[in-house]
XYZ file of C-alpha atoms in Angstrom:
474
model
C -0.042 0.011 0.002
C 2.914 2.380 0.833
C 4.739 1.457 -2.392
C 1.473 2.114 -4.365
C 1.066 5.570 -2.653
C 4.707 6.506 -3.357
C 4.207 5.455 -7.034
C 1.185 7.765 -7.324
C 3.164 10.557 -5.721
C 6.014 10.181 -8.181
C 3.514 10.125 -11.010
C 1.992 13.348 -9.855
C 5.407 14.965 -9.602
C 6.226 13.806 -13.101
C 2.966 15.157 -14.439
C 3.510 18.533 -12.735
C 7.017 18.803 -14.159
C 5.739 18.121 -17.673
C 3.035 20.742 -17.257
C 5.578 23.292 -16.039
C 7.959 22.488 -18.969
C 5.107 22.902 -21.416
C 4.069 26.212 -19.877
C 7.738 27.443 -19.969
C 8.108 26.397 -23.680
C 4.893 28.149 -24.539
C 6.068 31.352 -22.796
C 9.446 31.199 -24.585
C 7.787 30.660 -27.901
C 5.389 33.619 -27.304
C 8.350 35.861 -26.371
C 10.214 34.752 -29.495
C 7.274 35.411 -31.750
C 6.568 38.838 -30.119
C 10.182 39.748 -30.478
C 10.110 38.629 -34.108
C 6.959 40.726 -34.735
C 8.567 43.749 -33.143
C 11.766 43.353 -35.198
C 9.834 42.847 -38.367
C 7.572 45.906 -37.725
C 10.553 47.998 -36.898
C 12.467 46.956 -40.062
C 9.357 47.555 -42.226
C 8.793 51.195 -41.126
C 10.846 52.384 -44.075
C 11.845 50.642 -47.251
C 14.854 52.836 -48.048
C 17.499 54.752 -46.068
C 20.510 56.663 -47.341
C 23.134 59.203 -46.346
C 23.866 62.427 -48.260
C 26.404 65.155 -47.896
C 24.327 68.346 -48.236
C 25.440 71.930 -48.150
C 23.232 74.520 -46.549
C 20.432 75.685 -48.907
C 17.307 74.470 -50.587
C 16.853 71.179 -52.474
C 13.925 69.805 -54.428
C 12.686 66.339 -53.676
C 10.534 65.121 -56.615
C 8.079 62.288 -57.095
C 6.936 61.453 -60.667
C 4.146 59.385 -62.033
C 4.876 56.104 -63.885
C 2.724 54.673 -66.646
C 0.086 53.533 -64.032
C 0.337 56.711 -61.887
C 2.096 57.365 -58.579
C 3.393 54.236 -56.913
C 1.524 55.418 -53.760
C -0.679 58.491 -53.161
C 1.221 59.306 -50.014
C 4.776 58.608 -48.747
C 6.471 59.147 -45.350
C 9.954 60.770 -45.224
C 12.402 61.795 -42.469
C 15.592 63.742 -42.839
C 18.057 63.846 -39.938
C 21.406 65.534 -39.312
C 24.128 62.916 -38.546
C 27.889 62.900 -37.771
C 29.063 61.420 -41.076
C 27.806 59.475 -44.187
C 28.999 56.048 -43.222
C 26.789 52.966 -42.966
C 27.664 52.520 -39.280
C 26.462 55.992 -38.486
C 23.297 55.414 -40.405
C 22.605 52.279 -38.322
C 23.404 54.144 -35.106
C 20.722 56.716 -35.874
C 17.927 54.252 -36.602
C 16.532 54.202 -33.007
C 16.208 58.043 -33.049
C 14.576 57.718 -36.472
C 12.053 55.248 -35.158
C 11.067 57.709 -32.427
C 10.505 60.602 -34.894
C 8.885 58.410 -37.451
C 5.841 57.833 -35.234
C 4.515 61.433 -35.356
C 4.483 62.617 -38.970
C 3.269 66.033 -40.228
C 1.143 66.256 -43.380
C 2.602 68.242 -46.262
C 1.387 68.998 -49.781
C 3.079 69.936 -53.025
C 5.866 72.605 -52.917
C 5.669 72.924 -49.156
C 8.913 73.104 -47.264
C 10.431 70.208 -45.318
C 12.631 70.736 -42.307
C 15.485 68.562 -41.124
C 14.585 66.458 -37.967
C 10.827 66.226 -38.592
C 8.892 63.295 -40.056
C 6.366 64.077 -42.784
C 3.624 62.321 -44.637
C 3.814 63.712 -48.161
C 0.513 63.855 -50.198
C 1.201 63.643 -53.843
C -0.746 65.848 -56.270
C -2.879 63.464 -58.361
C -3.773 66.243 -60.817
C -0.198 66.577 -62.165
C 2.462 64.188 -63.420
C 4.996 65.339 -60.794
C 4.968 66.623 -57.214
C 7.865 68.584 -55.789
C 8.788 69.336 -52.109
C 11.374 71.890 -50.914
C 13.940 70.482 -48.459
C 15.474 73.201 -46.376
C 18.925 72.423 -44.970
C 19.931 75.112 -42.459
C 23.103 73.396 -41.299
C 25.257 71.803 -44.014
C 26.992 68.490 -43.558
C 26.036 64.825 -43.425
C 22.347 63.830 -43.372
C 20.328 60.694 -43.294
C 17.088 60.188 -45.177
C 14.545 57.540 -44.319
C 11.803 56.988 -46.930
C 8.689 54.697 -46.850
C 9.304 53.598 -50.378
C 12.403 53.518 -52.590
C 12.707 56.873 -54.464
C 13.358 55.007 -57.682
C 9.726 53.987 -57.741
C 8.821 57.647 -58.226
C 11.633 58.568 -60.647
C 10.763 59.123 -64.249
C 12.667 61.545 -66.520
C 14.842 63.211 -63.877
C 16.464 62.544 -60.599
C 14.541 62.483 -57.408
C 16.797 64.951 -55.489
C 18.262 68.061 -57.069
C 19.824 71.422 -56.022
C 18.352 74.826 -56.718
C 20.246 74.899 -60.010
C 18.876 71.508 -61.078
C 21.984 69.508 -60.437
C 21.504 65.816 -59.312
C 22.393 64.979 -55.698
C 23.377 61.293 -55.256
C 23.456 59.377 -51.995
C 26.847 58.457 -50.531
C 25.448 55.301 -48.915
C 22.014 53.746 -49.368
C 20.274 50.531 -48.271
C 16.862 49.025 -48.862
C 14.499 47.270 -46.535
C 16.508 44.086 -46.397
C 19.306 45.967 -44.586
C 21.819 45.374 -47.245
C 23.302 48.509 -48.689
C 25.842 49.822 -50.998
C 27.920 53.006 -51.041
C 28.389 55.597 -53.767
C 31.809 56.777 -53.028
C 34.432 57.280 -55.694
C 35.704 53.659 -55.665
C 32.239 52.129 -55.970
C 30.739 54.408 -58.603
C 29.904 52.377 -61.728
C 31.977 54.397 -64.158
C 33.308 53.233 -67.531
C 36.931 53.171 -68.304
C 38.687 56.267 -69.628
C 38.574 56.658 -73.362
C 41.574 55.149 -75.022
C 43.399 57.759 -77.068
C 44.246 58.065 -79.814
C 40.954 56.868 -81.021
C 41.460 54.022 -83.494
C 38.058 52.219 -83.404
C 36.084 51.427 -86.516
C 33.059 53.090 -84.910
C 32.753 56.830 -84.224
C 30.564 56.456 -81.146
C 29.553 54.040 -78.426
C 26.927 54.356 -75.630
C 25.620 52.213 -72.726
C 21.903 52.485 -71.934
C 19.930 51.158 -68.970
C 16.926 49.424 -70.449
C 14.069 47.132 -69.352
C 13.101 43.978 -71.300
C 10.739 44.749 -74.158
C 10.638 46.659 -77.513
C 12.741 49.822 -78.307
C 12.906 52.035 -81.398
C 16.101 53.228 -83.078
C 15.296 56.390 -85.129
C 17.149 58.144 -87.946
C 15.903 61.316 -89.562
C 16.929 63.395 -92.651
C 18.808 66.618 -91.887
C 17.720 70.136 -92.743
C 19.000 69.720 -96.304
C 16.472 67.025 -96.906
C 18.969 64.097 -96.937
C 20.345 61.564 -94.478
C 23.962 62.336 -93.388
C 24.751 58.934 -94.870
C 22.716 56.455 -96.859
C 23.743 53.526 -94.483
C 25.208 53.170 -91.069
C 26.818 50.096 -89.468
C 25.702 49.388 -85.940
C 26.269 46.744 -83.308
C 24.102 46.290 -80.182
C 25.212 44.106 -77.420
C 23.523 43.145 -74.236
C 25.515 43.698 -71.007
C 25.265 43.792 -67.235
C 28.085 46.196 -66.642
C 29.125 49.696 -67.686
C 32.291 48.580 -69.523
C 33.140 49.348 -73.089
C 36.496 47.482 -72.839
C 34.946 44.236 -71.832
C 32.874 44.166 -75.133
C 35.614 45.710 -77.360
C 36.938 42.359 -78.698
C 33.556 40.818 -79.325
C 32.345 44.008 -81.045
C 35.514 44.271 -83.202
C 35.230 40.695 -84.247
C 31.562 41.085 -85.246
C 32.331 44.360 -86.985
C 35.005 42.747 -89.081
C 32.851 39.645 -89.919
C 29.686 41.474 -90.835
C 28.757 41.110 -94.448
C 28.839 44.457 -96.377
C 25.866 43.405 -98.477
C 23.710 42.454 -95.509
C 21.455 45.511 -95.222
C 18.603 45.945 -92.808
C 15.707 47.994 -94.254
C 13.653 50.474 -92.297
C 11.033 48.792 -90.084
C 13.252 45.706 -89.420
C 14.440 44.345 -86.116
C 18.130 44.974 -85.318
C 19.744 41.738 -84.204
C 21.617 41.718 -80.878
C 25.228 40.771 -80.161
C 26.423 41.269 -83.707
C 27.024 44.016 -86.317
C 24.667 44.879 -89.185
C 24.282 47.798 -91.637
C 21.107 49.872 -91.502
C 19.875 51.071 -94.870
C 17.814 54.291 -94.564
C 14.664 54.698 -96.566
C 15.279 57.587 -98.970
C 11.586 57.960 -99.702
C 10.671 59.134 -96.212
C 12.053 61.684 -93.819
C 12.566 59.103 -91.042
C 13.594 55.513 -90.759
C 12.678 53.456 -87.751
C 14.187 50.102 -86.544
C 13.004 47.816 -83.705
C 15.186 46.389 -80.954
C 13.857 43.516 -78.806
C 15.510 43.472 -75.372
C 15.162 39.868 -73.754
C 14.468 39.328 -70.128
C 18.076 38.071 -69.571
C 19.754 41.163 -71.092
C 21.497 42.148 -67.855
C 19.625 45.498 -67.676
C 21.819 47.331 -70.172
C 22.616 47.467 -73.893
C 25.809 48.806 -75.406
C 25.415 50.473 -78.828
C 28.416 50.878 -81.168
C 27.590 53.067 -84.248
C 29.492 54.123 -87.374
C 28.280 57.643 -86.977
C 27.144 59.837 -84.021
C 23.374 59.103 -83.618
C 22.721 62.837 -83.036
C 23.740 63.409 -86.651
C 20.450 61.647 -87.564
C 18.402 63.529 -84.846
C 16.170 66.400 -85.867
C 12.695 66.387 -84.277
C 12.959 63.567 -81.710
C 15.418 61.383 -79.917
C 17.206 58.553 -81.652
C 16.323 55.892 -79.045
C 12.838 55.524 -77.494
C 10.995 52.798 -75.657
C 7.642 51.436 -76.824
C 5.712 54.182 -75.026
C 7.653 56.952 -76.809
C 9.854 57.951 -73.815
C 13.409 58.991 -74.594
C 16.179 56.729 -73.397
C 19.484 58.611 -72.736
C 22.910 56.953 -72.458
C 24.387 56.480 -69.128
C 27.821 56.465 -70.551
C 29.297 57.560 -73.878
C 32.651 57.268 -75.625
C 33.835 58.722 -78.971
C 36.803 60.157 -80.792
C 35.797 63.625 -79.634
C 36.801 62.594 -76.072
C 40.430 62.391 -77.334
C 40.177 65.737 -79.251
C 38.992 67.480 -76.132
C 41.819 66.096 -74.076
C 44.615 66.884 -76.543
C 44.120 70.640 -75.976
C 46.765 71.903 -73.584
C 46.037 74.497 -70.930
C 48.485 76.892 -72.585
C 46.656 76.744 -75.846
C 43.350 77.325 -74.110
C 44.666 80.240 -72.236
C 46.146 81.701 -75.430
C 42.832 81.447 -77.169
C 40.762 82.765 -74.316
C 42.813 85.524 -72.685
C 46.102 86.243 -74.391
C 44.722 87.425 -77.803
C 42.777 90.409 -76.679
C 45.170 92.666 -78.414
C 44.450 90.918 -81.783
C 40.759 91.292 -81.099
C 41.013 95.048 -80.553
C 43.201 95.447 -83.656
C 40.715 93.436 -85.762
C 37.828 95.528 -84.577
C 39.763 98.673 -85.499
C 40.632 97.418 -88.893
C 36.975 96.479 -89.501
C 35.740 99.966 -88.920
C 38.666 101.693 -90.555
C 37.211 101.746 -94.084
C 34.008 103.441 -92.744
C 36.012 105.887 -90.708
C 38.187 106.862 -93.626
C 35.130 107.370 -95.893
C 33.480 109.673 -93.311
C 36.732 111.680 -93.083
C 36.918 112.069 -96.887
C 33.263 113.053 -97.085
C 33.634 115.546 -94.188
C 36.733 117.056 -95.821
C 35.026 117.405 -99.216
C 31.862 118.958 -97.728
C 33.573 121.147 -95.127
C 33.456 124.458 -97.193
C 29.843 123.875 -98.019
C 28.969 123.032 -94.435
C 30.809 126.170 -93.118
C 28.839 128.301 -95.589
C 25.586 126.772 -94.560
C 26.334 127.338 -90.897
C 27.123 131.072 -91.709
C 23.822 131.414 -93.485
C 21.870 129.790 -90.700
C 18.566 127.918 -91.159
C 16.874 124.806 -89.751
C 18.805 122.162 -91.698
C 21.415 121.853 -88.842
C 18.770 120.934 -86.384
C 17.506 118.191 -88.782
C 21.061 116.723 -89.056
C 21.464 116.750 -85.340
C 18.083 114.959 -84.926
C 19.070 112.336 -87.448
C 22.405 111.679 -85.664
C 20.654 111.471 -82.355
C 18.160 108.988 -83.693
C 20.981 106.734 -85.030
C 22.709 106.774 -81.616
C 19.397 106.150 -79.829
C 18.623 103.217 -82.201
C 22.003 101.713 -81.635
C 21.499 101.870 -77.899
C 18.012 100.292 -77.931
C 18.626 97.575 -80.497
C 22.261 96.708 -79.703
C 23.835 98.078 -76.581
C 20.998 97.646 -74.070
C 19.947 94.055 -74.990
C 23.544 93.022 -75.156
C 24.231 94.679 -71.818
C 21.221 92.860 -70.187
C 22.687 89.542 -71.575
C 26.148 90.117 -70.258
C 25.274 91.495 -66.863
C 22.806 88.516 -66.251
C 25.565 85.880 -66.629
C 25.964 83.994 -63.333
C 22.936 85.759 -61.786
C 19.312 84.979 -61.271
C 16.798 86.602 -63.479
C 15.831 89.135 -60.822
C 19.498 89.822 -60.016
C 20.402 90.316 -63.592
C 17.443 92.622 -64.338
C 18.162 94.712 -61.124
C 21.866 95.178 -62.077
C 20.947 96.155 -65.646
C 18.251 98.574 -64.631
C 20.487 100.153 -62.032
C 23.305 100.632 -64.687
C 20.798 102.220 -67.126
C 19.454 104.681 -64.582
C 22.918 105.570 -63.357
C 23.979 106.296 -66.912
C 20.929 108.503 -67.504
C 21.528 110.279 -64.166
C 25.181 110.726 -65.005
C 24.274 112.416 -68.291
C 21.895 114.724 -66.508
C 24.398 115.724 -63.907
C 27.079 116.339 -66.490
C 24.646 118.509 -68.563
C 23.458 120.459 -65.531
C 27.001 120.858 -64.182
C 28.247 122.155 -67.566
C 25.416 124.685 -67.760
C 26.014 125.803 -64.183
C 29.774 126.192 -64.936
C 29.072 128.117 -68.123
C 26.472 130.286 -66.306
C 28.937 131.097 -63.503
C 31.652 131.915 -66.033
C 29.240 134.191 -67.836
C 28.220 136.034 -64.666
C 31.851 136.397 -63.585
C 32.817 137.838 -66.967
C 29.948 140.290 -66.946
C 30.794 141.374 -63.466
C 34.407 141.950 -64.458
C 33.376 143.999 -67.486
C 31.078 146.076 -65.290
C 33.863 146.762 -62.827
C 36.206 147.809 -65.540
C 33.532 150.173 -66.914
C 33.157 151.804 -63.479
């Protein structure tokens, strides 16, 4: 009986232990799940974060519609001042960013954003782009936290620009998965320097960022009604990197092996990864060719052309996507790069600043024939003019009026517009107009002062002379 009781006792202890362990495991699992939810929610508060080096001033942050409209009607943003632009400093400021993130302020198009405040930006649905003005009072390193990646709202121009329209790129950026990349000088995806002297068989090469689908290569007749050339050899290669050198051998091989009699008529599809000669349709002012970019293209195409494509560009861009949007090259290389680098600083200085004496001499020689003609006419007519002056009459007033009209016309049609243009260089529109207007008024006022001063001087001299004569008479 005792053994049976002790057995029941041990069984109850075992059951209690199992219940306690199950409760403990349940509690640990709940804590783990709650922690995972908190971590997931914290990491999902923004999809994109980046560091920028910003000088004091105003910047424009832009959001542009895509084909289907804005990626989201609203977006939350936070800009913070930080110590430096490194990824470690960005991570160290995320806790402070989470605190500010929770109390955003609503902002609409063109309203000003201040550093240190979280905002919910409402995008203007009635226009294709919405701008906000970012005010940076204290220049230096800044961190930006954005609800979505800015590239979802980028179409046609960069999402962040200065007052002068210059693009501002992030130094370091990372997306929602926490993996980032830097944009310092070593990590910029830049092509190699152009190899000079230029000895390629093609005049121009460009690398374009493209999406899978159809593109249009366009060539137009020039202003004289003819194509710059009846044909043009071209090679288009798919690539995943911004490197001309990596493709140079393959392009040269295909260029050499392309058949000269293999011509592609307007409307045809340009084959990829080999060279072919385009034949322009002489019966129409524009020839179009299709390009099909496959899904495994690497995100870029490299184009090598016998001529500069802008030679065949008159009314619209030479490369467009299926919707008609222009596609600009990310990188270009051509023989003109070598021509621009061969000019020495001394030759540039001589052209721009050391030949001012020649310019003055050339200007004098230009007007010398006119000046000599006027002198000869004046010498021949001098006796007649002197006689007319002695006889008097109103003809002299007419001559003076004509001369004044010529000077006035030269000022209005030549000097004043040219002065406005020159004084406005490097200034805003308001600043240039103010400087020009001030100069004009000062010139007019200076003339008035000279005239009045001369009359006053002449009057005082006349009074003094009369007084002297009167004293001598007395």
